[in-house]
Amino acid sequence: MRFTTSAETFPAHTPAVSQIFTTVLSHGPLTRLEAARRAGLSPAAVTKAVRPLLAAGYLAEDADGEARPTLGRPANLVRVDGGRALFIGVKVTGDEVIAVLTDLCCRIRLARRLPVTDRAAKAVLTSVAELTHELRAEAEDFGAPVLGLGIAVSGDVDRAEGVVRYSPFLDWRDVALAELVATTTGLPVVVDNDVRALTVAEQWFGAGVGLSDFAVVTVGAGIGCGLVVHGRVVAGAHGVAGEIGHVAVDPAGPLCHCGNRGCVEAIAGDAAIVSRMREVTGRPVAVAAEAAALAHEGVAGAREVYAAAGDAIGRGIATVANLFGPERVIISGEGLAAYDLFAEHILDSFTAAAFGSAARCDVQTRPLAFEEWARGAAAAAIQSFITSSPTPQG
Amino acid sequence: MRFTTSAETFPAHTPAVSQIFTTVLSHGPLTRLEAARRAGLSPAAVTKAVRPLLAAGYLAEDADGEARPTLGRPANLVRVDGGRALFIGVKVTGDEVIAVLTDLCCRIRLARRLPVTDRAAKAVLTSVAELTHELRAEAEDFGAPVLGLGIAVSGDVDRAEGVVRYSPFLDWRDVALAELVATTTGLPVVVDNDVRALTVAEQWFGAGVGLSDFAVVTVGAGIGCGLVVHGRVVAGAHGVAGEIGHVAVDPAGPLCHCGNRGCVEAIAGDAAIVSRMREVTGRPVAVAAEAAALAHEGVAGAREVYAAAGDAIGRGIATVANLFGPERVIISGEGLAAYDLFAEHILDSFTAAAFGSAARCDVQTRPLAFEEWARGAAAAAIQSFITSSPTPQG
DNA sequence: TGGCTTATTTTCCGCTGTCAATAAAAGAAA
DNA sequence: TTTCTTTTATTGACAGCGGAAAATAAGCCA
């Protein structure tokens, strides 16, 4: 179910058109020949697919450019015209609403945030509408229409229906967010789980480009994981997937809010680190940054807290690698601010716990600015814009 | 790479033909209309797809049959003619080679086993050839040709290349098994990992029919897991996937042969149970059946060994469910002989450790006769027969 | 200017699956 | 018995997608 009011739609008349567009979107400017090769189509098909996209302005032709072989007809590079369309991505947390305006290439043009004082759906809805309104007003200056809105929320989100089934941080249950916001803003709205949205962003615009099997692990208040298998984001039959935070790595570990002991999140989540840091150092520690500061200062025992956290995360990642054998794991999240404190432990425990060839998985890290979550939401909106209309795709 | 010599091939000229055939294969006799609905095609397409398959004898028409609505033209049921073609499935273990002859519907017609005295590839190859020869001779009586051979081996197997990369139990490395056996037997040969092959069998002919996301967990000497995500078996970018046996559930647990502590297999594998049973009861226990007997007799401490095993398995399954959110988990394996001893603990610890809606996953058990592994290999051969030729499929 | 090489476009062409109409096979109604 | 009704299966025309091959374009180099 999609919620649209007006709507410029994407001319994805055929699978080939979708495919060529996403290929060019993800792999930067390409010659038609190269695009054909990557998409597994004939050059003729590319010419045909590109034409309507050029006409509609979604693609543009660069008068070639860089170093080209000195022989033969020069190639014409085809690229996505990012400025052709704009999208808004919104991340809703219990504390604030973050919104970004991106172009079609998912580059952030503007960012805004608004604190959340009342977590009730209605109040949050107002904030979202306000930020959206503000960004749309500013978008005028870019001379491109805003064609979609993505909203990322943590918890159990049914993207297909646009409903937030349950979000613990917001204390929401069965909020038909897409419909509500679509009615208010008149934009096509996509609602997705925050980690899945971030995963889509990596798949289309980040370190997951070109990979059919990879995982994104986010470290921060919670520990989350987005999975891409067979080229598609895993959603889970019951809306739950990627709950690496609640993989139990130590039955004797600390109690987790989920009721079990030794979940990764109960060892390496921000709250766990903070409370453990208080215990170990005896000092008042309120937020993650303070905990990291203590460790950086070399306070006795502080580094060990991060070591344990890194160890838990590494084992969680090894579990993911053992079970589905991704080509790459991308570690990201606000928690990466303290990455130097546990990087080594993550990698060591991953290597130790990964079974056989699973250890060949490429474990990378990527910094995650605060707007990235909102950008993920925008990526989901872009994806929906491109793939929805006539020809659905995975 | 496929290795074929002669070869009757499947007339899968178009995607629609493949799809209709597999739909009918998995969902028993269907009317054309019903098949169209399930496959998402028009009735006209079904008529056209069915015709060549009927002509080639792979499908047959039942003169309707059962209770039909009393109104309208009676439907003609279309079903797969299992007797049209035969396949051989072989499971190779360190102790014996098991071979079955199945029909196109993967029903076992005959089974044979041969002990392995020499694990060298060459010796095993001879056994495989011998059993194959024997079954082909008997197949004459069924009046149908043997059209493929599947071989299941535990370890790291590259199905696409037909190579056993590494099999610990057999101590094989980079054995180009498919090519070797194809040369010897003249049959098209598929080689796959044993658990994946079993998973294919469940997906096409078992409890996974119609599901796009499920897992098969095998309990026995090792603890294995096959995953189906987005309707396709997960193979892993590096050939490793589904290693639930090496998911670490307790850092203080017993040492595993993989070098880590507290792997599920180090707690619940046959060897682990046997050795733990010796420790606990002080009695000589050599094989799993004896361990189970002790527990059934009520020997002090014996039941607790199974409780711990069940607990570890349950937590491993919960980990799978938390990460993928499968619709169903099918527990199977020779270890199920002792299922009454740990069933309850598996379910309890699964329920406790599954996060949120992941607990809604349907956990089933299925007995696994010794030939089932070989049947899995046959299923892989059937799958390859149907999907290979002109139109590949996932 | 002609020749060479590589990129792109054009021009068919085959093929697939849909659509809408039609045939078929009963039981029900007249 | 004949005709209707209802449901299933089939047919034949057709649209459109993507491929192959040939033609064209666009430079560089003699």
Short mmCIF file of N, CA, C and O in Angstrom, two decimals, chain B residues 187-250:
data_model
loop_
_atom_site.label_atom_id
_atom_site.label_comp_id
_atom_site.label_asym_id
_atom_site.label_seq_id
_atom_site.Cartn_x
_atom_site.Cartn_y
_atom_site.Cartn_z
N LEU B 187 26.43 -39.63 -16.34
CA LEU B 187 25.20 -38.92 -15.95
C LEU B 187 25.52 -37.47 -15.63
O LEU B 187 26.64 -37.13 -15.26
N PRO B 188 24.51 -36.59 -15.76
CA PRO B 188 24.69 -35.23 -15.26
C PRO B 188 24.81 -35.30 -13.73
O PRO B 188 24.00 -35.94 -13.08
N VAL B 189 25.82 -34.66 -13.19
CA VAL B 189 26.07 -34.77 -11.75
C VAL B 189 26.01 -33.41 -11.07
O VAL B 189 26.53 -32.42 -11.60
N VAL B 190 25.37 -33.38 -9.93
CA VAL B 190 25.34 -32.18 -9.09
C VAL B 190 25.96 -32.55 -7.75
O VAL B 190 25.63 -33.58 -7.18
N VAL B 191 26.85 -31.71 -7.27
CA VAL B 191 27.43 -31.94 -5.94
C VAL B 191 27.05 -30.77 -5.06
O VAL B 191 27.16 -29.61 -5.49
N ASP B 192 26.55 -31.05 -3.89
CA ASP B 192 26.19 -29.95 -3.01
C ASP B 192 26.48 -30.33 -1.56
O ASP B 192 26.66 -31.51 -1.24
N ASN B 193 26.52 -29.31 -0.76
CA ASN B 193 26.64 -29.51 0.68
C ASN B 193 25.43 -30.30 1.18
O ASN B 193 24.31 -30.07 0.72
N ASP B 194 25.63 -31.19 2.12
CA ASP B 194 24.53 -32.07 2.52
C ASP B 194 23.35 -31.34 3.12
O ASP B 194 22.21 -31.65 2.83
N VAL B 195 23.64 -30.35 3.95
CA VAL B 195 22.53 -29.64 4.58
C VAL B 195 21.77 -28.80 3.56
O VAL B 195 20.55 -28.73 3.58
N ARG B 196 22.51 -28.20 2.64
CA ARG B 196 21.82 -27.43 1.61
C ARG B 196 20.94 -28.33 0.75
O ARG B 196 19.83 -27.96 0.39
N ALA B 197 21.46 -29.50 0.46
CA ALA B 197 20.66 -30.43 -0.35
C ALA B 197 19.39 -30.82 0.38
O ALA B 197 18.30 -30.84 -0.19
N LEU B 198 19.53 -31.08 1.66
CA LEU B 198 18.34 -31.43 2.45
C LEU B 198 17.37 -30.25 2.46
O LEU B 198 16.15 -30.44 2.42
N THR B 199 17.90 -29.07 2.49
CA THR B 199 17.05 -27.88 2.49
C THR B 199 16.29 -27.76 1.18
O THR B 199 15.11 -27.41 1.16
N VAL B 200 16.96 -28.05 0.09
CA VAL B 200 16.29 -28.05 -1.20
C VAL B 200 15.14 -29.05 -1.19
O VAL B 200 14.04 -28.77 -1.67
N ALA B 201 15.40 -30.22 -0.62
CA ALA B 201 14.35 -31.24 -0.56
C ALA B 201 13.15 -30.72 0.23
O ALA B 201 12.00 -30.92 -0.16
N GLU B 202 13.41 -30.05 1.33
CA GLU B 202 12.30 -29.52 2.12
C GLU B 202 11.57 -28.42 1.36
O GLU B 202 10.36 -28.28 1.43
N GLN B 203 12.35 -27.61 0.65
CA GLN B 203 11.76 -26.49 -0.06
C GLN B 203 10.84 -26.96 -1.19
O GLN B 203 9.79 -26.37 -1.43
N TRP B 204 11.24 -28.02 -1.84
CA TRP B 204 10.46 -28.48 -2.99
C TRP B 204 9.46 -29.56 -2.64
O TRP B 204 8.42 -29.66 -3.27
N PHE B 205 9.81 -30.39 -1.68
CA PHE B 205 8.96 -31.57 -1.44
C PHE B 205 8.57 -31.73 0.02
O PHE B 205 7.96 -32.72 0.37
N GLY B 206 8.95 -30.81 0.87
CA GLY B 206 8.72 -31.04 2.29
C GLY B 206 7.99 -29.91 2.97
O GLY B 206 7.10 -29.29 2.41
N ALA B 207 8.40 -29.64 4.20
CA ALA B 207 7.69 -28.67 5.03
C ALA B 207 7.99 -27.23 4.65
O ALA B 207 7.46 -26.31 5.24
N GLY B 208 8.84 -27.05 3.66
CA GLY B 208 9.16 -25.68 3.26
C GLY B 208 8.42 -25.25 2.00
O GLY B 208 8.60 -24.14 1.52
N VAL B 209 7.57 -26.14 1.51
CA VAL B 209 6.84 -25.83 0.28
C VAL B 209 6.01 -24.56 0.45
O VAL B 209 5.27 -24.43 1.42
N GLY B 210 6.18 -23.65 -0.47
CA GLY B 210 5.36 -22.44 -0.44
C GLY B 210 5.89 -21.34 0.45
O GLY B 210 5.37 -20.24 0.46
N LEU B 211 6.96 -21.63 1.21
CA LEU B 211 7.51 -20.60 2.08
C LEU B 211 8.71 -19.94 1.40
O LEU B 211 9.51 -20.61 0.77
N SER B 212 8.83 -18.66 1.58
CA SER B 212 9.99 -18.01 0.97
C SER B 212 11.11 -17.80 1.99
O SER B 212 12.23 -17.49 1.62
N ASP B 213 10.81 -17.97 3.26
CA ASP B 213 11.84 -17.80 4.28
C ASP B 213 11.70 -18.86 5.37
O ASP B 213 10.78 -18.79 6.16
N PHE B 214 12.60 -19.81 5.35
CA PHE B 214 12.57 -20.80 6.42
C PHE B 214 13.96 -21.36 6.64
O PHE B 214 14.89 -21.07 5.87
N ALA B 215 14.09 -22.12 7.71
CA ALA B 215 15.39 -22.71 8.03
C ALA B 215 15.21 -24.18 8.33
O ALA B 215 14.16 -24.60 8.82
N VAL B 216 16.22 -24.97 8.00
CA VAL B 216 16.24 -26.38 8.36
C VAL B 216 17.41 -26.57 9.32
O VAL B 216 18.53 -26.17 9.00
N VAL B 217 17.14 -27.13 10.47
CA VAL B 217 18.21 -27.37 11.43
C VAL B 217 18.38 -28.87 11.60
O VAL B 217 17.41 -29.57 11.87
N THR B 218 19.59 -29.35 11.41
CA THR B 218 19.81 -30.78 11.55
C THR B 218 20.62 -31.05 12.80
O THR B 218 21.61 -30.38 13.07
N VAL B 219 20.15 -32.03 13.56
CA VAL B 219 20.78 -32.37 14.81
C VAL B 219 21.34 -33.77 14.70
O VAL B 219 20.61 -34.69 14.35
N GLY B 220 22.59 -33.92 14.97
CA GLY B 220 23.20 -35.25 14.88
C GLY B 220 24.66 -35.15 15.26
O GLY B 220 25.00 -34.47 16.22
N ALA B 221 25.49 -35.80 14.49
CA ALA B 221 26.93 -35.73 14.75
C ALA B 221 27.34 -34.26 14.76
O ALA B 221 27.99 -33.78 15.68
N GLY B 222 26.92 -33.54 13.75
CA GLY B 222 27.12 -32.10 13.74
C GLY B 222 25.77 -31.42 13.85
O GLY B 222 24.73 -32.07 13.75
N ILE B 223 25.79 -30.13 14.07
CA ILE B 223 24.54 -29.38 14.08
C ILE B 223 24.63 -28.44 12.88
O ILE B 223 25.52 -27.60 12.81
N GLY B 224 23.73 -28.61 11.95
CA GLY B 224 23.80 -27.82 10.73
C GLY B 224 22.53 -27.04 10.51
O GLY B 224 21.52 -27.23 11.20
N CYS B 225 22.57 -26.19 9.53
CA CYS B 225 21.41 -25.36 9.27
C CYS B 225 21.40 -24.92 7.82
O CYS B 225 22.40 -24.42 7.30
N GLY B 226 20.29 -25.12 7.17
CA GLY B 226 20.13 -24.62 5.81
C GLY B 226 19.12 -23.49 5.85
O GLY B 226 18.12 -23.56 6.55
N LEU B 227 19.40 -22.44 5.12
CA LEU B 227 18.53 -21.27 5.15
C LEU B 227 17.95 -21.02 3.77
O LEU B 227 18.65 -21.09 2.77
N VAL B 228 16.69 -20.68 3.75
CA VAL B 228 16.07 -20.21 2.51
C VAL B 228 15.59 -18.79 2.77
O VAL B 228 14.81 -18.55 3.69
N VAL B 229 16.12 -17.87 1.99
CA VAL B 229 15.74 -16.47 2.14
C VAL B 229 15.32 -15.94 0.78
O VAL B 229 16.00 -16.21 -0.22
N HIS B 230 14.20 -15.25 0.75
CA HIS B 230 13.67 -14.75 -0.51
C HIS B 230 13.49 -15.89 -1.51
O HIS B 230 13.74 -15.73 -2.70
N GLY B 231 13.12 -17.04 -0.98
CA GLY B 231 12.81 -18.16 -1.85
C GLY B 231 14.01 -18.91 -2.41
O GLY B 231 13.85 -19.81 -3.21
N ARG B 232 15.21 -18.51 -1.98
CA ARG B 232 16.40 -19.20 -2.50
C ARG B 232 17.28 -19.69 -1.37
O ARG B 232 17.39 -19.05 -0.32
N VAL B 233 17.93 -20.81 -1.59
CA VAL B 233 18.83 -21.35 -0.59
C VAL B 233 20.06 -20.45 -0.47
O VAL B 233 20.63 -20.03 -1.48
N VAL B 234 20.42 -20.13 0.74
CA VAL B 234 21.58 -19.27 0.98
C VAL B 234 22.85 -20.10 0.89
O VAL B 234 22.98 -21.12 1.57
N ALA B 235 23.78 -19.64 0.05
CA ALA B 235 25.02 -20.41 -0.10
C ALA B 235 26.20 -19.72 0.57
O ALA B 235 27.18 -20.36 0.91
N GLY B 236 26.10 -18.43 0.78
CA GLY B 236 27.22 -17.71 1.39
C GLY B 236 28.24 -17.29 0.35
O GLY B 236 28.57 -18.05 -0.56
N ALA B 237 28.73 -16.08 0.50
CA ALA B 237 29.66 -15.54 -0.48
C ALA B 237 30.95 -16.36 -0.55
O ALA B 237 31.59 -16.45 -1.59
N HIS B 238 31.31 -16.99 0.54
CA HIS B 238 32.55 -17.76 0.55
C HIS B 238 32.27 -19.25 0.73
O HIS B 238 33.12 -19.99 1.21
N GLY B 239 31.06 -19.65 0.42
CA GLY B 239 30.73 -21.06 0.53
C GLY B 239 30.32 -21.50 1.92
O GLY B 239 29.91 -22.63 2.12
N VAL B 240 30.43 -20.60 2.87
CA VAL B 240 30.03 -20.95 4.23
C VAL B 240 28.72 -20.25 4.55
O VAL B 240 28.58 -19.06 4.33
N ALA B 241 27.77 -21.00 5.05
CA ALA B 241 26.51 -20.42 5.50
C ALA B 241 25.82 -21.45 6.37
O ALA B 241 26.09 -22.64 6.27
N GLY B 242 24.95 -20.98 7.23
CA GLY B 242 24.17 -21.89 8.06
C GLY B 242 24.98 -22.63 9.10
O GLY B 242 24.57 -23.69 9.58
N GLU B 243 26.11 -22.08 9.48
CA GLU B 243 26.93 -22.79 10.47
C GLU B 243 26.41 -22.56 11.88
O GLU B 243 27.10 -22.01 12.74
N ILE B 244 25.20 -22.98 12.10
CA ILE B 244 24.60 -22.80 13.41
C ILE B 244 25.38 -23.60 14.46
O ILE B 244 25.41 -23.25 15.63
N GLY B 245 26.01 -24.66 14.02
CA GLY B 245 26.79 -25.48 14.95
C GLY B 245 27.93 -24.72 15.57
O GLY B 245 28.40 -25.06 16.67
N HIS B 246 28.38 -23.69 14.89
CA HIS B 246 29.50 -22.93 15.44
C HIS B 246 29.09 -21.53 15.87
O HIS B 246 29.89 -20.61 15.94
N VAL B 247 27.81 -21.39 16.15
CA VAL B 247 27.36 -20.20 16.85
C VAL B 247 27.71 -20.43 18.31
O VAL B 247 27.37 -21.46 18.88
N ALA B 248 28.42 -19.48 18.90
CA ALA B 248 28.87 -19.65 20.28
C ALA B 248 27.77 -19.17 21.22
O ALA B 248 27.34 -18.03 21.15
N VAL B 249 27.30 -20.05 22.06
CA VAL B 249 26.24 -19.65 22.98
C VAL B 249 26.73 -19.53 24.41
O VAL B 249 25.99 -19.10 25.28
N ASP B 250 27.96 -19.90 24.65
CA ASP B 250 28.46 -19.81 26.03
C ASP B 250 29.99 -19.74 26.05
O ASP B 250 30.66 -20.74 25.86
#
